[in-house]
mmCIF file of C-alpha atoms in Angstrom:
data_model
loop_
_atom_site.group_PDB
_atom_site.id
_atom_site.type_symbol
_atom_site.label_atom_id
_atom_site.label_comp_id
_atom_site.label_asym_id
_atom_site.label_seq_id
_atom_site.Cartn_x
_atom_site.Cartn_y
_atom_site.Cartn_z
ATOM 1 C CA SER A 2 -79.945 96.230 -86.427
ATOM 2 C CA GLN A 3 -81.961 93.963 -88.636
ATOM 3 C CA THR A 4 -83.521 90.799 -87.278
ATOM 4 C CA ILE A 5 -85.687 88.112 -88.771
ATOM 5 C CA HIS A 6 -88.173 86.065 -86.797
ATOM 6 C CA GLN A 7 -89.644 82.810 -87.945
ATOM 7 C CA TRP A 8 -92.137 80.627 -86.102
ATOM 8 C CA PRO A 9 -92.942 78.064 -84.998
ATOM 9 C CA ALA A 10 -89.611 76.288 -84.646
ATOM 10 C CA THR A 11 -91.166 72.828 -84.806
ATOM 11 C CA LEU A 12 -94.497 71.651 -86.121
ATOM 12 C CA VAL A 13 -96.127 68.236 -86.469
ATOM 13 C CA GLN A 14 -99.236 68.231 -88.596
ATOM 14 C CA PRO A 15 -101.489 65.455 -89.941
ATOM 15 C CA VAL A 16 -101.883 64.888 -93.649
ATOM 16 C CA GLY A 17 -104.681 67.029 -95.057
ATOM 17 C CA SER A 18 -104.451 69.705 -92.376
ATOM 18 C CA PRO A 19 -103.760 73.387 -93.165
ATOM 19 C CA LEU A 20 -100.452 75.139 -92.641
ATOM 20 C CA SER A 21 -99.428 78.672 -91.778
ATOM 21 C CA LEU A 22 -95.826 79.655 -91.155
ATOM 22 C CA GLU A 23 -95.011 83.253 -90.414
ATOM 23 C CA CYS A 24 -91.893 85.309 -90.909
ATOM 24 C CA THR A 25 -91.290 88.923 -89.944
ATOM 25 C CA VAL A 26 -88.311 91.188 -90.461
ATOM 26 C CA GLU A 27 -87.354 94.134 -88.279
ATOM 27 C CA GLY A 28 -84.975 97.003 -88.782
ATOM 28 C CA THR A 29 -85.240 97.333 -92.538
ATOM 29 C CA SER A 30 -87.697 98.520 -95.151
ATOM 30 C CA ASN A 31 -88.686 97.144 -98.528
ATOM 31 C CA PRO A 32 -86.766 93.901 -98.202
ATOM 32 C CA ASN A 33 -86.832 91.067 -100.678
ATOM 33 C CA LEU A 34 -88.338 88.084 -98.879
ATOM 34 C CA TYR A 35 -87.887 84.400 -99.589
ATOM 35 C CA TRP A 36 -89.223 81.030 -98.518
ATOM 36 C CA TYR A 37 -86.911 78.060 -98.920
ATOM 37 C CA ARG A 38 -87.274 74.387 -98.118
ATOM 38 C CA GLN A 39 -84.520 71.959 -97.289
ATOM 39 C CA ALA A 40 -85.671 68.372 -97.604
ATOM 40 C CA ALA A 41 -83.739 65.767 -95.620
ATOM 41 C CA GLY A 42 -80.206 65.423 -96.980
ATOM 42 C CA ARG A 43 -80.796 67.858 -99.802
ATOM 43 C CA GLY A 44 -79.953 71.414 -100.739
ATOM 44 C CA LEU A 45 -81.973 74.607 -100.520
ATOM 45 C CA GLN A 46 -85.008 74.800 -102.757
ATOM 46 C CA LEU A 47 -86.484 78.236 -103.410
ATOM 47 C CA LEU A 48 -90.258 78.100 -103.035
ATOM 48 C CA PHE A 49 -91.389 81.728 -103.222
ATOM 49 C CA TYR A 50 -89.905 85.180 -103.301
ATOM 50 C CA SER A 51 -91.416 88.609 -102.980
ATOM 51 C CA VAL A 52 -90.095 92.026 -103.967
ATOM 52 C CA GLY A 53 -93.011 93.971 -102.471
ATOM 53 C CA ILE A 54 -96.379 93.854 -100.734
ATOM 54 C CA GLY A 55 -98.742 91.559 -102.565
ATOM 55 C CA GLN A 56 -96.061 90.541 -105.079
ATOM 56 C CA ILE A 57 -95.328 86.826 -104.963
ATOM 57 C CA SER A 58 -93.308 84.775 -107.412
ATOM 58 C CA SER A 59 -93.493 81.009 -107.266
ATOM 59 C CA GLU A 60 -90.547 78.916 -108.272
ATOM 60 C CA VAL A 61 -91.953 75.457 -107.799
ATOM 61 C CA PRO A 62 -95.569 74.409 -108.517
ATOM 62 C CA GLN A 63 -97.016 72.665 -105.502
ATOM 63 C CA ASN A 64 -99.782 72.836 -102.964
ATOM 64 C CA LEU A 65 -98.107 75.610 -101.019
ATOM 65 C CA SER A 66 -98.807 79.325 -101.333
ATOM 66 C CA ALA A 67 -97.281 82.501 -99.972
ATOM 67 C CA SER A 68 -98.583 85.915 -99.113
ATOM 68 C CA ARG A 69 -97.071 89.240 -98.123
ATOM 69 C CA PRO A 70 -99.773 91.260 -96.416
ATOM 70 C CA GLN A 71 -97.304 93.794 -95.002
ATOM 71 C CA ASP A 72 -93.897 95.063 -96.064
ATOM 72 C CA ARG A 73 -92.009 92.987 -93.524
ATOM 73 C CA GLN A 74 -94.316 90.005 -93.145
ATOM 74 C CA PHE A 75 -94.183 86.866 -95.244
ATOM 75 C CA ILE A 76 -96.523 83.911 -94.754
ATOM 76 C CA LEU A 77 -96.284 80.395 -96.123
ATOM 77 C CA SER A 78 -99.548 78.477 -96.281
ATOM 78 C CA SER A 79 -101.180 75.300 -97.404
ATOM 79 C CA LYS A 80 -104.807 74.278 -97.438
ATOM 80 C CA LYS A 81 -104.047 70.552 -97.267
ATOM 81 C CA LEU A 82 -100.641 69.201 -96.318
ATOM 82 C CA LEU A 83 -99.075 66.212 -98.039
ATOM 83 C CA LEU A 84 -96.521 63.817 -96.576
ATOM 84 C CA SER A 85 -94.036 65.182 -99.103
ATOM 85 C CA ASP A 86 -94.346 68.637 -97.546
ATOM 86 C CA SER A 87 -92.228 67.518 -94.613
ATOM 87 C CA GLY A 88 -88.954 69.383 -94.409
ATOM 88 C CA PHE A 89 -87.076 72.294 -92.952
ATOM 89 C CA TYR A 90 -88.552 75.628 -94.026
ATOM 90 C CA LEU A 91 -86.464 78.754 -94.029
ATOM 91 C CA CYS A 92 -87.434 82.366 -94.434
ATOM 92 C CA ALA A 93 -84.829 84.866 -95.596
ATOM 93 C CA TRP A 94 -84.522 88.510 -96.510
ATOM 94 C CA SER A 95 -82.156 90.597 -98.576
ATOM 95 C CA VAL A 96 -81.762 94.244 -99.441
ATOM 96 C CA ARG A 97 -84.057 95.020 -102.338
ATOM 97 C CA GLY A 98 -82.168 95.266 -105.579
ATOM 98 C CA SER A 99 -78.993 93.808 -104.199
ATOM 99 C CA ALA A 100 -77.814 90.523 -102.790
ATOM 100 C CA LEU A 101 -74.368 91.978 -102.215
ATOM 101 C CA TYR A 102 -74.207 90.610 -98.717
ATOM 102 C CA GLY A 103 -76.447 87.720 -99.544
ATOM 103 C CA TYR A 104 -79.412 86.674 -97.565
ATOM 104 C CA THR A 105 -80.099 86.650 -93.854
ATOM 105 C CA PHE A 106 -81.987 83.566 -92.817
ATOM 106 C CA GLY A 107 -84.394 82.889 -90.007
ATOM 107 C CA SER A 108 -83.831 79.997 -87.657
ATOM 108 C CA GLY A 109 -86.132 77.696 -89.621
ATOM 109 C CA THR A 110 -89.231 75.585 -88.984
ATOM 110 C CA ARG A 111 -89.029 71.819 -88.865
ATOM 111 C CA LEU A 112 -92.321 70.553 -90.333
ATOM 112 C CA THR A 113 -93.242 66.904 -90.015
ATOM 113 C CA VAL A 114 -96.392 65.763 -91.766
ATOM 114 C CA VAL A 115 -97.723 62.500 -90.329
ATOM 115 C CA ASP B 19 -80.526 72.787 -115.067
ATOM 116 C CA GLN B 20 -78.080 73.127 -112.211
ATOM 117 C CA GLN B 21 -76.184 76.367 -112.654
ATOM 118 C CA VAL B 22 -74.247 75.935 -109.419
ATOM 119 C CA LYS B 23 -72.882 72.506 -108.584
ATOM 120 C CA GLN B 24 -71.237 71.117 -105.496
ATOM 121 C CA ASN B 25 -70.271 67.651 -106.612
ATOM 122 C CA SER B 26 -69.082 66.350 -103.241
ATOM 123 C CA PRO B 27 -71.998 65.617 -100.903
ATOM 124 C CA SER B 28 -69.606 65.150 -98.008
ATOM 125 C CA LEU B 29 -65.986 65.655 -97.022
ATOM 126 C CA SER B 30 -64.073 64.355 -94.023
ATOM 127 C CA VAL B 31 -60.930 66.179 -92.836
ATOM 128 C CA GLN B 32 -58.600 65.743 -89.886
ATOM 129 C CA GLU B 33 -58.626 68.535 -87.325
ATOM 130 C CA GLY B 34 -55.806 70.986 -87.982
ATOM 131 C CA ARG B 35 -55.555 70.150 -91.674
ATOM 132 C CA ILE B 36 -56.853 72.134 -94.618
ATOM 133 C CA SER B 37 -60.446 71.695 -95.787
ATOM 134 C CA ILE B 38 -61.136 72.449 -99.434
ATOM 135 C CA LEU B 39 -64.712 72.704 -100.619
ATOM 136 C CA ASN B 40 -65.371 73.011 -104.317
ATOM 137 C CA CYS B 41 -68.072 74.606 -106.394
ATOM 138 C CA ASP B 42 -68.563 74.744 -110.176
ATOM 139 C CA TYR B 43 -70.875 76.983 -112.125
ATOM 140 C CA THR B 44 -72.111 77.263 -115.676
ATOM 141 C CA ASN B 45 -73.463 80.804 -115.995
ATOM 142 C CA SER B 46 -70.772 83.259 -117.035
ATOM 143 C CA MET B 47 -73.077 86.138 -116.040
ATOM 144 C CA PHE B 48 -72.670 85.443 -112.334
ATOM 145 C CA ASP B 49 -71.037 88.496 -110.779
ATOM 146 C CA TYR B 50 -70.845 87.545 -107.126
ATOM 147 C CA PHE B 51 -70.293 84.316 -105.258
ATOM 148 C CA LEU B 52 -71.025 83.536 -101.635
ATOM 149 C CA TRP B 53 -70.414 80.730 -99.179
ATOM 150 C CA TYR B 54 -72.836 79.906 -96.393
ATOM 151 C CA LYS B 55 -72.447 77.607 -93.440
ATOM 152 C CA LYS B 56 -75.365 75.696 -91.980
ATOM 153 C CA TYR B 57 -75.663 73.754 -88.751
ATOM 154 C CA PRO B 58 -78.505 71.233 -88.318
ATOM 155 C CA ALA B 59 -81.868 72.779 -87.428
ATOM 156 C CA GLU B 60 -80.543 76.300 -87.997
ATOM 157 C CA GLY B 61 -80.686 78.784 -90.844
ATOM 158 C CA PRO B 62 -77.591 79.204 -93.032
ATOM 159 C CA THR B 63 -75.233 82.001 -92.067
ATOM 160 C CA PHE B 64 -73.095 84.046 -94.404
ATOM 161 C CA LEU B 65 -69.432 83.089 -94.339
ATOM 162 C CA ILE B 66 -67.462 84.778 -97.090
ATOM 163 C CA SER B 67 -67.978 86.136 -100.590
ATOM 164 C CA ILE B 68 -66.038 87.121 -103.666
ATOM 165 C CA SER B 69 -66.711 89.418 -106.572
ATOM 166 C CA SER B 70 -66.192 88.087 -110.075
ATOM 167 C CA ILE B 71 -63.536 90.750 -110.662
ATOM 168 C CA LYS B 72 -61.301 89.187 -108.026
ATOM 169 C CA ASP B 73 -59.623 85.824 -107.783
ATOM 170 C CA LYS B 74 -59.105 85.597 -104.034
ATOM 171 C CA ASN B 75 -60.705 86.839 -100.849
ATOM 172 C CA GLU B 76 -59.434 86.034 -97.387
ATOM 173 C CA ASP B 77 -61.044 86.359 -93.977
ATOM 174 C CA GLY B 78 -59.173 84.791 -91.110
ATOM 175 C CA ARG B 79 -59.066 81.026 -91.569
ATOM 176 C CA PHE B 80 -61.331 81.209 -94.610
ATOM 177 C CA THR B 81 -60.162 81.925 -98.148
ATOM 178 C CA VAL B 82 -62.220 81.747 -101.300
ATOM 179 C CA PHE B 83 -60.538 81.334 -104.684
ATOM 180 C CA LEU B 84 -62.220 82.049 -107.989
ATOM 181 C CA ASN B 85 -61.062 80.678 -111.334
ATOM 182 C CA LYS B 86 -63.278 82.337 -113.911
ATOM 183 C CA SER B 87 -61.812 80.550 -116.899
ATOM 184 C CA ALA B 88 -62.628 77.201 -115.310
ATOM 185 C CA LYS B 89 -65.890 78.492 -113.781
ATOM 186 C CA HIS B 90 -64.736 77.095 -110.494
ATOM 187 C CA LEU B 91 -64.475 78.391 -106.976
ATOM 188 C CA SER B 92 -63.218 76.841 -103.805
ATOM 189 C CA LEU B 93 -63.361 77.545 -100.099
ATOM 190 C CA HIS B 94 -60.259 76.803 -98.054
ATOM 191 C CA ILE B 95 -60.409 76.477 -94.281
ATOM 192 C CA VAL B 96 -57.044 76.458 -92.528
ATOM 193 C CA PRO B 97 -56.640 75.066 -89.957
ATOM 194 C CA SER B 98 -59.856 73.068 -89.729
ATOM 195 C CA GLN B 99 -61.536 73.023 -86.330
ATOM 196 C CA PRO B 100 -64.294 70.804 -84.888
ATOM 197 C CA GLY B 101 -66.736 73.746 -84.980
ATOM 198 C CA ASP B 102 -66.310 73.876 -88.743
ATOM 199 C CA SER B 103 -68.322 70.662 -89.069
ATOM 200 C CA ALA B 104 -71.424 71.818 -90.934
ATOM 201 C CA VAL B 105 -73.004 71.875 -94.362
ATOM 202 C CA TYR B 106 -71.470 74.468 -96.675
ATOM 203 C CA PHE B 107 -73.486 75.986 -99.488
ATOM 204 C CA CYS B 108 -72.060 77.777 -102.463
ATOM 205 C CA ALA B 109 -74.294 80.444 -104.011
ATOM 206 C CA ALA B 110 -74.045 82.795 -106.963
ATOM 207 C CA ARG B 111 -75.980 85.799 -108.119
ATOM 208 C CA THR B 112 -76.612 87.586 -111.375
ATOM 209 C CA MET B 113 -78.314 90.858 -112.022
ATOM 210 C CA ASP B 114 -80.429 89.073 -114.618
ATOM 211 C CA SER B 115 -82.211 87.213 -111.836
ATOM 212 C CA ASN B 116 -83.014 90.351 -109.856
ATOM 213 C CA TYR B 117 -80.129 89.548 -107.544
ATOM 214 C CA GLN B 118 -81.577 86.233 -106.481
ATOM 215 C CA LEU B 119 -79.073 83.707 -105.295
ATOM 216 C CA ILE B 120 -78.652 80.426 -107.119
ATOM 217 C CA TRP B 121 -77.637 77.703 -104.686
ATOM 218 C CA GLY B 122 -75.517 74.594 -104.845
ATOM 219 C CA ALA B 123 -76.721 71.398 -103.159
ATOM 220 C CA GLY B 124 -74.280 71.735 -100.284
ATOM 221 C CA THR B 125 -71.296 69.778 -98.987
ATOM 222 C CA LYS B 126 -71.301 68.274 -95.523
ATOM 223 C CA LEU B 127 -67.925 68.863 -93.891
ATOM 224 C CA ILE B 128 -66.921 66.564 -91.049
ATOM 225 C CA ILE B 129 -63.864 67.481 -88.999
ATOM 226 C CA LYS B 130 -62.369 64.452 -87.293
ATOM 227 C CA PRO B 131 -60.567 64.946 -83.946
#
C-alpha cells in the first residue's frame, strides 16, 4: 500500500534561519507531488507541484523553493525564513495524470517562525 | 480568481440533525469534484467524490449532490455525529490543469451535543 511520510511534525525556527522540510512517498512510482500551506484560519494554498524528477512548478512567488531529487522525494526549502512563513505545511501525492481519487496528504508540519 | 468557493466559513449543527455544506464553482470544465475532511494538525483525508456526469453520490451517512446548471454542489451528512466536527474542503479538477485540484477555502463544521 502507498504511504506518505512528512517530517518534522513541529518546527520552531528564528527569523532569517534556513528551512528544510522533507516528504517521501512509498508504494508508488512516478507520483505527482505537491506542497501546500494552510495559514491560520485559511484554506489550502498550493505552493509547488512536481510531475517528475527535477520538474518543479511554482504557484506562488515567495522566498520558498522546492526540489525533487528523487522520484518519491520532495523537499521544501528556504534560505531565510520570514515571520509570514509560519503555517501548517502539507505534502501530498497523486497518481500521475489523474486525480481521480484525489490527493493523499501527509500528516503536516507545523512551522512557527519567531 | 476563486474558481471554487465555500462561502460559509463555519457551520454549527445539532448532533443527530443534517449538516449541509455548500460549494460553488465557476469553471464549467471541471469534470470531477471531491470533498475532504481535515482535523486540526492533520492532513486532509478524502471523503467522497462525484463525477460531473452524475448528480448524486452516496456513501453511508455522506451524500454529495451536484447541480451543474447552477454550478453548485453540496455535501449532506445525516445524521451528524460529534466526530464530524472538522474543516471540510471542496475541491474540483479539470484536465486542463493536468489534473490538479482547485480548492475551496473550507468550512468549519461544529457538531453540538
